[in-house]
mmCIF file of C-alpha atoms in Angstrom:
data_model
loop_
_atom_site.group_PDB
_atom_site.id
_atom_site.type_symbol
_atom_site.label_atom_id
_atom_site.label_comp_id
_atom_site.label_asym_id
_atom_site.label_seq_id
_atom_site.Cartn_x
_atom_site.Cartn_y
_atom_site.Cartn_z
ATOM 1 C CA TYR A 790 32.635 -30.142 79.527
ATOM 2 C CA GLY A 791 29.619 -32.825 78.615
ATOM 3 C CA ASN A 792 30.877 -35.394 76.141
ATOM 4 C CA PHE A 793 32.783 -33.344 73.918
ATOM 5 C CA VAL A 794 36.189 -33.961 73.582
ATOM 6 C CA ASP A 795 38.709 -31.335 71.964
ATOM 7 C CA ASP A 796 42.015 -32.422 73.591
ATOM 8 C CA LEU A 797 43.664 -35.883 73.901
ATOM 9 C CA ARG A 798 47.115 -37.064 74.932
ATOM 10 C CA LEU A 799 48.315 -40.232 73.020
ATOM 11 C CA TYR A 800 51.508 -42.444 73.250
ATOM 12 C CA VAL A 801 52.960 -43.363 69.979
ATOM 13 C CA LYS A 802 55.917 -45.788 68.985
ATOM 14 C CA GLY A 803 57.337 -46.656 65.649
ATOM 15 C CA GLY A 804 58.036 -50.413 65.299
ATOM 16 C CA THR A 805 61.460 -52.049 66.147
ATOM 17 C CA GLY A 806 63.582 -52.818 62.837
ATOM 18 C CA GLY A 807 64.147 -56.750 62.191
ATOM 19 C CA MET A 808 67.527 -58.517 62.858
ATOM 20 C CA GLY A 809 70.295 -58.580 60.140
ATOM 21 C CA TYR A 810 71.884 -61.524 59.108
ATOM 22 C CA PRO A 811 75.683 -61.108 59.448
ATOM 23 C CA ARG A 812 77.010 -64.247 57.686
ATOM 24 C CA LEU A 813 75.187 -63.493 54.149
ATOM 25 C CA GLY A 814 74.985 -59.769 54.800
ATOM 26 C CA GLY A 815 71.138 -59.880 55.054
ATOM 27 C CA GLU A 816 69.067 -56.516 55.887
ATOM 28 C CA GLY A 817 66.518 -56.589 58.445
ATOM 29 C CA GLY A 818 63.104 -54.876 57.661
ATOM 30 C CA ARG A 819 62.369 -51.341 58.788
ATOM 31 C CA GLY A 820 59.951 -50.930 61.634
ATOM 32 C CA GLY A 821 56.314 -49.697 60.744
ATOM 33 C CA ASP A 822 55.437 -46.013 61.121
ATOM 34 C CA VAL A 823 52.518 -44.607 63.029
ATOM 35 C CA TRP A 824 50.439 -42.131 61.051
ATOM 36 C CA PHE A 825 47.720 -39.802 61.918
ATOM 37 C CA VAL A 826 45.064 -39.596 58.900
ATOM 38 C CA ALA A 827 42.400 -36.979 58.805
ATOM 39 C CA ARG A 828 38.968 -38.369 58.234
ATOM 40 C CA GLU A 829 35.600 -36.725 58.221
ATOM 41 C CA ARG A 830 32.954 -38.112 60.580
ATOM 42 C CA THR A 831 35.765 -38.963 63.266
ATOM 43 C CA THR A 832 35.663 -37.586 66.692
ATOM 44 C CA LEU A 833 38.425 -37.588 69.593
ATOM 45 C CA LYS A 834 35.776 -39.069 71.845
ATOM 46 C CA SER A 835 35.611 -42.038 69.360
ATOM 47 C CA ILE A 836 39.356 -42.272 69.587
ATOM 48 C CA ARG A 837 39.356 -42.499 73.264
ATOM 49 C CA ASP A 838 36.364 -44.798 73.735
ATOM 50 C CA ARG A 839 37.852 -47.202 71.196
ATOM 51 C CA TYR A 840 41.321 -47.162 72.327
ATOM 52 C CA PRO A 841 41.181 -46.454 76.225
ATOM 53 C CA GLN A 842 44.898 -47.277 76.733
ATOM 54 C CA LYS A 843 45.564 -44.556 73.832
ATOM 55 C CA ARG A 844 48.591 -46.470 72.897
ATOM 56 C CA PHE A 845 49.481 -46.829 69.282
ATOM 57 C CA VAL A 846 52.267 -49.160 68.385
ATOM 58 C CA ALA A 847 53.376 -50.004 64.770
ATOM 59 C CA GLY A 848 54.589 -53.428 63.632
ATOM 60 C CA ALA A 849 58.207 -54.765 64.019
ATOM 61 C CA GLY A 850 60.309 -55.522 60.798
ATOM 62 C CA ALA A 851 60.934 -58.799 59.831
ATOM 63 C CA ASN A 852 64.184 -60.576 60.460
ATOM 64 C CA SER A 853 66.494 -61.165 57.486
ATOM 65 C CA ARG A 854 66.762 -64.994 56.834
ATOM 66 C CA VAL A 855 68.210 -67.453 54.345
ATOM 67 C CA GLU A 856 64.798 -67.429 52.276
ATOM 68 C CA ALA A 857 64.400 -63.530 52.252
ATOM 69 C CA LEU A 858 67.558 -61.802 52.935
ATOM 70 C CA LYS A 859 65.870 -58.390 52.834
ATOM 71 C CA GLY A 860 63.288 -58.486 55.697
ATOM 72 C CA GLU A 861 59.937 -57.012 55.278
ATOM 73 C CA LYS A 862 58.898 -53.667 56.658
ATOM 74 C CA GLY A 863 56.825 -53.832 59.696
ATOM 75 C CA LYS A 864 53.070 -53.034 59.505
ATOM 76 C CA ASP A 865 52.213 -49.286 59.700
ATOM 77 C CA CYS A 866 49.657 -48.202 62.228
ATOM 78 C CA GLU A 867 47.089 -45.611 61.049
ATOM 79 C CA VAL A 868 45.037 -43.432 63.440
ATOM 80 C CA HIS A 869 42.022 -41.862 61.809
ATOM 81 C CA VAL A 870 41.664 -38.257 63.539
ATOM 82 C CA PRO A 871 39.094 -35.360 62.837
ATOM 83 C CA LEU A 872 39.670 -32.591 60.585
ATOM 84 C CA GLY A 873 41.067 -29.478 62.255
ATOM 85 C CA ILE A 874 43.769 -31.073 64.312
ATOM 86 C CA SER A 875 46.850 -29.692 65.499
ATOM 87 C CA VAL A 876 49.660 -31.978 66.692
ATOM 88 C CA LEU A 877 51.470 -30.848 69.610
ATOM 89 C CA CYS A 878 54.512 -32.220 71.416
ATOM 90 C CA ASP A 879 54.226 -32.889 75.188
ATOM 91 C CA ASP A 880 55.895 -29.595 75.961
ATOM 92 C CA GLY A 881 53.044 -27.665 73.992
ATOM 93 C CA LYS A 882 55.217 -27.279 70.355
ATOM 94 C CA GLN A 883 53.083 -27.595 67.545
ATOM 95 C CA ILE A 884 54.727 -30.172 65.166
ATOM 96 C CA GLY A 885 51.816 -30.535 62.660
ATOM 97 C CA GLU A 886 48.205 -29.897 61.326
ATOM 98 C CA LEU A 887 45.574 -31.898 59.736
ATOM 99 C CA ASN A 888 42.977 -29.640 58.113
ATOM 100 C CA ALA A 889 41.536 -31.579 54.935
ATOM 101 C CA ALA A 890 40.251 -35.235 54.597
ATOM 102 C CA GLY A 891 43.135 -37.537 53.687
ATOM 103 C CA GLU A 892 46.082 -35.628 54.997
ATOM 104 C CA ARG A 893 48.689 -37.708 56.883
ATOM 105 C CA PHE A 894 50.953 -36.771 59.547
ATOM 106 C CA LEU A 895 53.852 -39.048 60.602
ATOM 107 C CA ALA A 896 53.949 -39.457 64.159
ATOM 108 C CA ALA A 897 56.513 -41.736 64.932
ATOM 109 C CA ARG A 898 58.941 -43.339 62.437
ATOM 110 C CA GLY A 899 59.866 -46.990 62.449
ATOM 111 C CA GLY A 900 63.545 -48.130 63.556
ATOM 112 C CA LEU A 901 66.066 -49.206 60.649
ATOM 113 C CA GLY A 902 66.593 -52.889 60.357
ATOM 114 C CA GLY A 903 69.783 -54.520 61.057
ATOM 115 C CA SER A 904 72.445 -54.077 58.518
ATOM 116 C CA LEU A 905 76.257 -53.642 57.915
ATOM 117 C CA ALA A 906 75.864 -49.920 59.069
ATOM 118 C CA THR A 907 74.301 -50.971 62.326
ATOM 119 C CA ASN A 908 76.369 -54.328 62.617
ATOM 120 C CA PHE A 909 73.372 -56.093 62.015
ATOM 121 C CA MET A 910 71.563 -54.915 65.223
ATOM 122 C CA PRO A 911 68.130 -53.484 64.585
ATOM 123 C CA CYS A 912 67.291 -49.941 65.675
ATOM 124 C CA LYS A 913 64.292 -49.149 68.037
ATOM 125 C CA GLY A 914 61.517 -47.079 66.799
ATOM 126 C CA GLN A 915 60.913 -43.539 67.454
ATOM 127 C CA LYS A 916 58.531 -43.005 70.824
ATOM 128 C CA ARG A 917 56.911 -40.029 72.219
ATOM 129 C CA ILE A 918 53.777 -38.591 73.645
ATOM 130 C CA VAL A 919 51.735 -36.263 71.360
ATOM 131 C CA ARG A 920 48.657 -34.250 72.059
ATOM 132 C CA LEU A 921 45.782 -33.848 69.707
ATOM 133 C CA ASP A 922 44.334 -30.231 69.810
ATOM 134 C CA LEU A 923 40.833 -29.829 67.878
ATOM 135 C CA LYS A 924 39.720 -26.582 66.741
ATOM 136 C CA LEU A 925 36.226 -26.678 64.842
ATOM 137 C CA ILE A 926 36.718 -25.536 61.341
ATOM 138 C CA ALA A 927 33.647 -23.497 60.345
ATOM 139 C CA ASP A 928 32.668 -20.940 57.793
ATOM 140 C CA VAL A 929 31.099 -18.747 60.202
ATOM 141 C CA GLY A 930 31.379 -18.583 63.967
ATOM 142 C CA LEU A 931 28.899 -17.395 66.356
ATOM 143 C CA VAL A 932 30.199 -15.262 69.174
ATOM 144 C CA GLY A 933 28.185 -13.802 72.161
ATOM 145 C CA PHE A 934 27.344 -13.801 75.512
ATOM 146 C CA PRO A 935 25.104 -16.208 77.361
ATOM 147 C CA ASN A 936 21.284 -15.882 76.456
ATOM 148 C CA ALA A 937 21.881 -13.726 73.336
ATOM 149 C CA GLY A 938 20.013 -16.359 71.319
ATOM 150 C CA LYS A 939 23.011 -18.151 69.360
ATOM 151 C CA SER A 940 21.514 -21.701 69.929
ATOM 152 C CA SER A 941 17.969 -20.404 68.892
ATOM 153 C CA LEU A 942 19.518 -18.775 65.948
ATOM 154 C CA LEU A 943 21.502 -21.803 64.809
ATOM 155 C CA SER A 944 18.345 -23.977 65.225
ATOM 156 C CA LYS A 945 16.451 -21.209 62.889
ATOM 157 C CA ILE A 946 19.168 -21.163 60.173
ATOM 158 C CA SER A 947 20.354 -24.516 60.082
ATOM 159 C CA HIS A 948 19.427 -28.202 60.947
ATOM 160 C CA ALA A 949 21.208 -28.340 64.217
ATOM 161 C CA LYS A 950 19.094 -29.009 67.198
ATOM 162 C CA PRO A 951 21.034 -27.390 70.129
ATOM 163 C CA GLU A 952 19.553 -27.488 73.583
ATOM 164 C CA ILE A 953 17.488 -24.345 74.316
ATOM 165 C CA ALA A 954 16.505 -23.014 77.632
ATOM 166 C CA ASN A 955 16.033 -19.668 79.454
ATOM 167 C CA TYR A 956 18.960 -20.172 81.801
ATOM 168 C CA ALA A 957 22.539 -18.680 80.996
ATOM 169 C CA PHE A 958 24.857 -21.596 80.235
ATOM 170 C CA THR A 959 22.492 -23.549 78.165
ATOM 171 C CA THR A 960 25.081 -24.760 75.573
ATOM 172 C CA ILE A 961 28.030 -26.655 77.084
ATOM 173 C CA GLN A 962 29.522 -27.842 73.967
ATOM 174 C CA PRO A 963 30.200 -26.438 70.547
ATOM 175 C CA GLU A 964 27.518 -27.342 67.926
ATOM 176 C CA LEU A 965 27.955 -27.483 64.373
ATOM 177 C CA GLY A 966 25.231 -26.800 62.102
ATOM 178 C CA LYS A 967 24.889 -26.663 58.275
ATOM 179 C CA ILE A 968 22.863 -23.771 56.528
ATOM 180 C CA MET A 969 21.269 -25.388 53.507
ATOM 181 C CA TYR A 970 21.327 -23.293 50.378
ATOM 182 C CA ALA A 971 19.934 -23.962 46.894
ATOM 183 C CA ASP A 972 23.073 -24.843 45.481
ATOM 184 C CA TYR A 973 25.579 -26.126 48.439
ATOM 185 C CA LYS A 974 26.013 -25.941 52.191
ATOM 186 C CA GLN A 975 27.769 -23.763 54.637
ATOM 187 C CA VAL A 976 28.757 -24.512 58.198
ATOM 188 C CA VAL A 977 28.273 -22.453 61.353
ATOM 189 C CA ALA A 978 29.731 -23.039 64.565
ATOM 190 C CA ASP A 979 27.638 -22.257 67.602
ATOM 191 C CA LEU A 980 30.234 -21.160 70.325
ATOM 192 C CA PRO A 981 29.113 -21.324 73.907
ATOM 193 C CA GLY A 982 28.428 -18.474 75.918
ATOM 194 C CA LEU A 983 31.512 -16.298 76.820
ATOM 195 C CA ILE A 984 31.532 -14.317 80.042
ATOM 196 C CA GLU A 985 33.642 -11.269 80.856
ATOM 197 C CA GLY A 986 37.286 -12.707 81.596
ATOM 198 C CA ALA A 987 36.779 -15.474 78.997
ATOM 199 C CA HIS A 988 40.191 -14.400 77.715
ATOM 200 C CA ALA A 989 41.861 -15.088 81.251
ATOM 201 C CA ASN A 990 40.081 -18.538 81.040
ATOM 202 C CA LYS A 991 37.192 -17.921 83.349
ATOM 203 C CA GLY A 992 34.339 -19.986 82.829
ATOM 204 C CA MET A 993 35.592 -22.312 80.045
ATOM 205 C CA GLY A 994 37.080 -19.432 78.140
ATOM 206 C CA HIS A 995 40.108 -20.679 76.320
ATOM 207 C CA LYS A 996 38.077 -23.939 75.273
ATOM 208 C CA PHE A 997 35.779 -22.131 73.655
ATOM 209 C CA LEU A 998 37.813 -19.069 72.180
ATOM 210 C CA LYS A 999 40.188 -21.182 70.637
ATOM 211 C CA HIS A 1000 37.308 -22.511 68.159
ATOM 212 C CA VAL A 1001 36.941 -19.021 66.948
ATOM 213 C CA GLU A 1002 40.517 -19.113 65.655
ATOM 214 C CA ARG A 1003 39.688 -21.235 62.672
ATOM 215 C CA THR A 1004 36.599 -19.812 61.619
ATOM 216 C CA LYS A 1005 36.789 -17.641 58.422
ATOM 217 C CA GLN A 1006 34.112 -15.152 59.506
ATOM 218 C CA LEU A 1007 32.615 -13.965 62.859
ATOM 219 C CA LEU A 1008 28.944 -13.474 63.533
ATOM 220 C CA LEU A 1009 28.407 -11.561 66.617
ATOM 221 C CA VAL A 1010 25.058 -12.179 68.227
ATOM 222 C CA VAL A 1011 23.851 -9.454 70.724
ATOM 223 C CA ASP A 1012 20.667 -8.996 72.624
ATOM 224 C CA ILE A 1013 19.082 -5.566 71.773
ATOM 225 C CA SER A 1014 17.908 -5.239 75.464
ATOM 226 C CA GLY A 1015 21.078 -5.509 76.937
ATOM 227 C CA PHE A 1016 22.734 -8.393 79.174
ATOM 228 C CA GLN A 1017 23.149 -9.081 82.655
ATOM 229 C CA LEU A 1018 24.674 -12.581 83.532
ATOM 230 C CA SER A 1019 23.624 -12.372 87.435
ATOM 231 C CA ILE A 1020 22.552 -9.917 90.047
ATOM 232 C CA LYS A 1021 26.184 -9.913 91.097
ATOM 233 C CA THR A 1022 27.411 -8.569 87.659
ATOM 234 C CA HIS A 1023 26.678 -5.161 86.051
ATOM 235 C CA PHE A 1024 23.973 -4.874 83.334
ATOM 236 C CA ARG A 1025 25.512 -4.128 79.944
ATOM 237 C CA THR A 1026 23.703 -2.296 76.997
ATOM 238 C CA ALA A 1027 23.903 -3.654 73.526
ATOM 239 C CA PHE A 1028 26.700 -1.248 72.832
ATOM 240 C CA GLU A 1029 28.741 -2.144 75.886
ATOM 241 C CA THR A 1030 28.068 -5.736 74.893
ATOM 242 C CA ILE A 1031 29.587 -5.313 71.567
ATOM 243 C CA LEU A 1032 32.745 -3.646 72.886
ATOM 244 C CA LEU A 1033 33.143 -6.186 75.608
ATOM 245 C CA LEU A 1034 32.898 -9.102 73.046
ATOM 246 C CA THR A 1035 35.371 -7.223 71.110
ATOM 247 C CA LYS A 1036 37.614 -6.766 74.141
ATOM 248 C CA GLU A 1037 37.472 -10.623 74.896
ATOM 249 C CA LEU A 1038 38.507 -11.503 71.513
ATOM 250 C CA GLU A 1039 41.161 -8.825 71.193
ATOM 251 C CA LEU A 1040 42.729 -10.094 74.592
ATOM 252 C CA TYR A 1041 42.758 -13.562 73.562
ATOM 253 C CA LYS A 1042 44.291 -13.064 70.330
ATOM 254 C CA GLU A 1043 44.352 -9.670 68.307
ATOM 255 C CA GLU A 1044 44.312 -11.338 64.895
ATOM 256 C CA LEU A 1045 40.897 -12.340 65.471
ATOM 257 C CA LEU A 1046 39.522 -8.611 64.901
ATOM 258 C CA THR A 1047 40.785 -8.815 61.423
ATOM 259 C CA LYS A 1048 38.338 -11.573 60.205
ATOM 260 C CA PRO A 1049 35.230 -10.478 58.322
ATOM 261 C CA ALA A 1050 32.568 -9.732 60.802
ATOM 262 C CA LEU A 1051 28.667 -9.528 60.649
ATOM 263 C CA LEU A 1052 26.616 -8.194 63.550
ATOM 264 C CA ALA A 1053 23.283 -9.906 64.310
ATOM 265 C CA ILE A 1054 20.829 -7.611 66.731
ATOM 266 C CA ASN A 1055 18.675 -10.359 68.188
ATOM 267 C CA LYS A 1056 15.055 -10.026 70.044
ATOM 268 C CA MET A 1057 13.664 -7.364 67.945
ATOM 269 C CA ASP A 1058 10.176 -8.561 69.008
ATOM 270 C CA LEU A 1059 10.807 -7.131 72.601
ATOM 271 C CA PRO A 1060 9.064 -3.742 73.483
ATOM 272 C CA CYS A 1061 11.395 -0.796 72.885
ATOM 273 C CA ALA A 1062 13.476 -2.558 70.614
ATOM 274 C CA LYS A 1063 13.111 -0.158 67.792
ATOM 275 C CA ASP A 1064 14.117 2.669 69.729
ATOM 276 C CA ASN A 1065 17.092 0.720 71.189
ATOM 277 C CA LEU A 1066 18.268 -0.176 67.899
ATOM 278 C CA ASN A 1067 17.928 3.590 66.836
ATOM 279 C CA GLU A 1068 20.312 4.456 69.605
ATOM 280 C CA LEU A 1069 22.719 1.628 69.076
ATOM 281 C CA THR A 1070 23.000 2.610 65.213
ATOM 282 C CA LYS A 1071 24.012 5.981 66.306
ATOM 283 C CA GLN A 1072 26.672 4.501 68.759
ATOM 284 C CA LEU A 1073 27.951 2.167 66.292
ATOM 285 C CA GLN A 1074 28.245 5.071 63.773
ATOM 286 C CA ASN A 1075 30.394 7.298 65.950
ATOM 287 C CA PRO A 1076 31.808 4.839 68.584
ATOM 288 C CA GLN A 1077 34.334 7.351 69.854
ATOM 289 C CA ASP A 1078 31.758 9.795 71.274
ATOM 290 C CA PHE A 1079 30.185 7.293 73.546
ATOM 291 C CA LEU A 1080 33.466 5.641 74.903
ATOM 292 C CA HIS A 1081 33.335 7.848 77.946
ATOM 293 C CA LEU A 1082 30.254 6.027 78.985
ATOM 294 C CA LEU A 1083 32.458 3.041 79.687
ATOM 295 C CA GLN A 1084 35.192 1.912 82.198
ATOM 296 C CA GLU A 1085 38.794 2.171 80.468
ATOM 297 C CA GLU A 1086 39.462 -1.522 80.922
ATOM 298 C CA MET A 1087 36.326 -2.270 78.750
ATOM 299 C CA ILE A 1088 37.488 -0.262 75.829
ATOM 300 C CA PRO A 1089 39.249 -2.495 73.058
ATOM 301 C CA ALA A 1090 42.217 -0.680 71.347
ATOM 302 C CA ASN A 1091 40.546 -1.606 67.926
ATOM 303 C CA MET A 1092 37.041 -1.826 66.906
ATOM 304 C CA LEU A 1093 35.627 -4.705 64.829
ATOM 305 C CA GLU A 1094 34.249 -3.520 61.532
ATOM 306 C CA PHE A 1095 30.981 -4.926 60.651
ATOM 307 C CA LYS A 1096 30.439 -5.763 56.877
ATOM 308 C CA ASP A 1097 26.522 -5.897 57.824
ATOM 309 C CA ILE A 1098 24.185 -5.158 60.877
ATOM 310 C CA ILE A 1099 21.153 -7.420 60.615
ATOM 311 C CA PRO A 1100 18.298 -6.818 62.946
ATOM 312 C CA ILE A 1101 16.677 -10.286 63.824
ATOM 313 C CA SER A 1102 13.974 -12.075 65.978
ATOM 314 C CA THR A 1103 14.593 -15.712 66.503
ATOM 315 C CA TYR A 1104 11.098 -15.877 68.080
ATOM 316 C CA THR A 1105 9.111 -14.455 65.188
ATOM 317 C CA GLY A 1106 11.636 -15.312 62.547
ATOM 318 C CA GLU A 1107 12.032 -11.549 61.347
ATOM 319 C CA GLY A 1108 15.487 -11.138 59.333
ATOM 320 C CA ILE A 1109 16.350 -14.644 59.602
ATOM 321 C CA GLU A 1110 16.217 -15.101 55.708
ATOM 322 C CA GLU A 1111 18.047 -11.834 55.288
ATOM 323 C CA LEU A 1112 20.625 -12.979 57.476
ATOM 324 C CA LYS A 1113 21.212 -16.213 55.723
ATOM 325 C CA ALA A 1114 21.697 -14.305 52.467
ATOM 326 C CA ARG A 1115 24.088 -11.692 53.805
ATOM 327 C CA ILE A 1116 26.132 -14.655 55.248
ATOM 328 C CA ARG A 1117 26.278 -16.378 51.777
ATOM 329 C CA LYS A 1118 27.121 -12.940 50.084
ATOM 330 C CA SER A 1119 29.992 -12.177 52.699
ATOM 331 C CA ILE A 1120 31.226 -15.830 52.426
ATOM 332 C CA ASP A 1121 31.110 -15.759 48.535
ATOM 333 C CA GLU A 1122 32.960 -12.200 48.512
ATOM 334 C CA GLU A 1123 35.823 -13.557 50.771
ATOM 335 C CA ALA A 1124 36.226 -16.542 48.488
ATOM 336 C CA GLU A 1125 36.511 -14.323 45.548
ATOM 337 C CA GLN A 1126 38.848 -12.101 47.060
ATOM 338 C CA GLU A 1127 41.036 -15.087 48.077
ATOM 339 C CA ASN A 1128 40.903 -16.355 44.418
ATOM 340 C CA GLU A 1129 42.013 -13.088 42.850
ATOM 341 C CA GLU A 1130 44.853 -12.913 45.416
ATOM 342 C CA TYR A 1131 45.757 -16.427 44.516
ATOM 343 C CA GLN A 1132 45.685 -15.506 40.823
ATOM 344 C CA LYS A 1133 47.929 -12.420 41.148
ATOM 345 C CA LYS A 1134 50.685 -14.439 43.272
ATOM 346 C CA LYS A 1135 50.496 -17.121 40.377
ATOM 347 C CA LEU A 1136 50.926 -14.424 37.845
ATOM 348 C CA LEU A 1137 53.728 -12.804 39.760
ATOM 349 C CA LEU A 1138 55.750 -16.106 40.000
ATOM 350 C CA LEU A 1139 55.263 -16.816 36.310
ATOM 351 C CA GLN A 1140 56.658 -13.311 35.571
ATOM 352 C CA THR A 1141 59.435 -13.528 37.738
ATOM 353 C CA SER A 1142 60.554 -17.242 36.490
ATOM 354 C CA GLU A 1143 60.120 -15.673 32.888
ATOM 355 C CA GLU A 1144 62.344 -12.758 33.843
ATOM 356 C CA GLU A 1145 65.182 -15.065 35.192
ATOM 357 C CA ARG A 1146 64.986 -17.264 32.152
ATOM 358 C CA MET A 1147 65.431 -14.207 29.995
ATOM 359 C CA ASN A 1148 68.325 -12.998 32.030
ATOM 360 C CA ARG A 1149 70.394 -16.317 31.850
#
């Protein structure tokens, strides 16, 4: 999986409390806490490299003494983590999430200092093993089978420079590229090639599919001439490829199909591309009429509804500017819709509280 780390197991332990002072009723200081703090330009790999032991222990509380009957709190331990982190217990249960810079999560609480309630004996801090699970946060997630041209597309529309070659699995780690617009930036995540059976964790299925979960929108990238992974696998037309990608997303997590989606038809510079596009357009307009051409296990229960279908060529640059404009338009529309929904909820809450006040 290259140098990309998206899963890390850590040992965290809160500090032990300080000793109480029984003769004068002094209280020991509380042990320090371990905090995860979300910070930009941080990676799980940097945490692993900097702390190879992967142990984070907070400071102990100060003992109560004649000069200071109330002992000082132990020093907190802060661990800087990347944005888009889910914090899981060792049994896999999610206990927290960090999505925005500055967000904090209490990973291990320090123990109480010795006091009358504890017979002046200090308590030990909380200790546990936690897992940090990273899901890239992006505005648009590129989804497609190997060699559909996702890496080439990312390099055309953004400043990312992913490795590009003519073999199937060029991309072995998710790439983030920023699309630059006149007024602000958008982010695109390049997702490495999926293969049939990715939902069942074939290839690196789950490693890559989980990154789709946090993208706000999907951008399916399909080769107009079809796709064949190797001579041992079936050749798939562009229409079959779209249905297979939909099926993979559906089998992994059905909610993914509710995300807004765009479709980029790549390699329009190839011979017969125009004829293939006309055929594909007919098939997408009435997919039910063409499902008999596929095996039953390839047919998704629900179809993805594309907001836009854009023919492009990463080789000649055809349609690239239009695609950038459509991505921007789609994101702006969704943001506007979210804002309207938020305003409606706010108004409803105000009305409800006003009615309650009147009824009193």
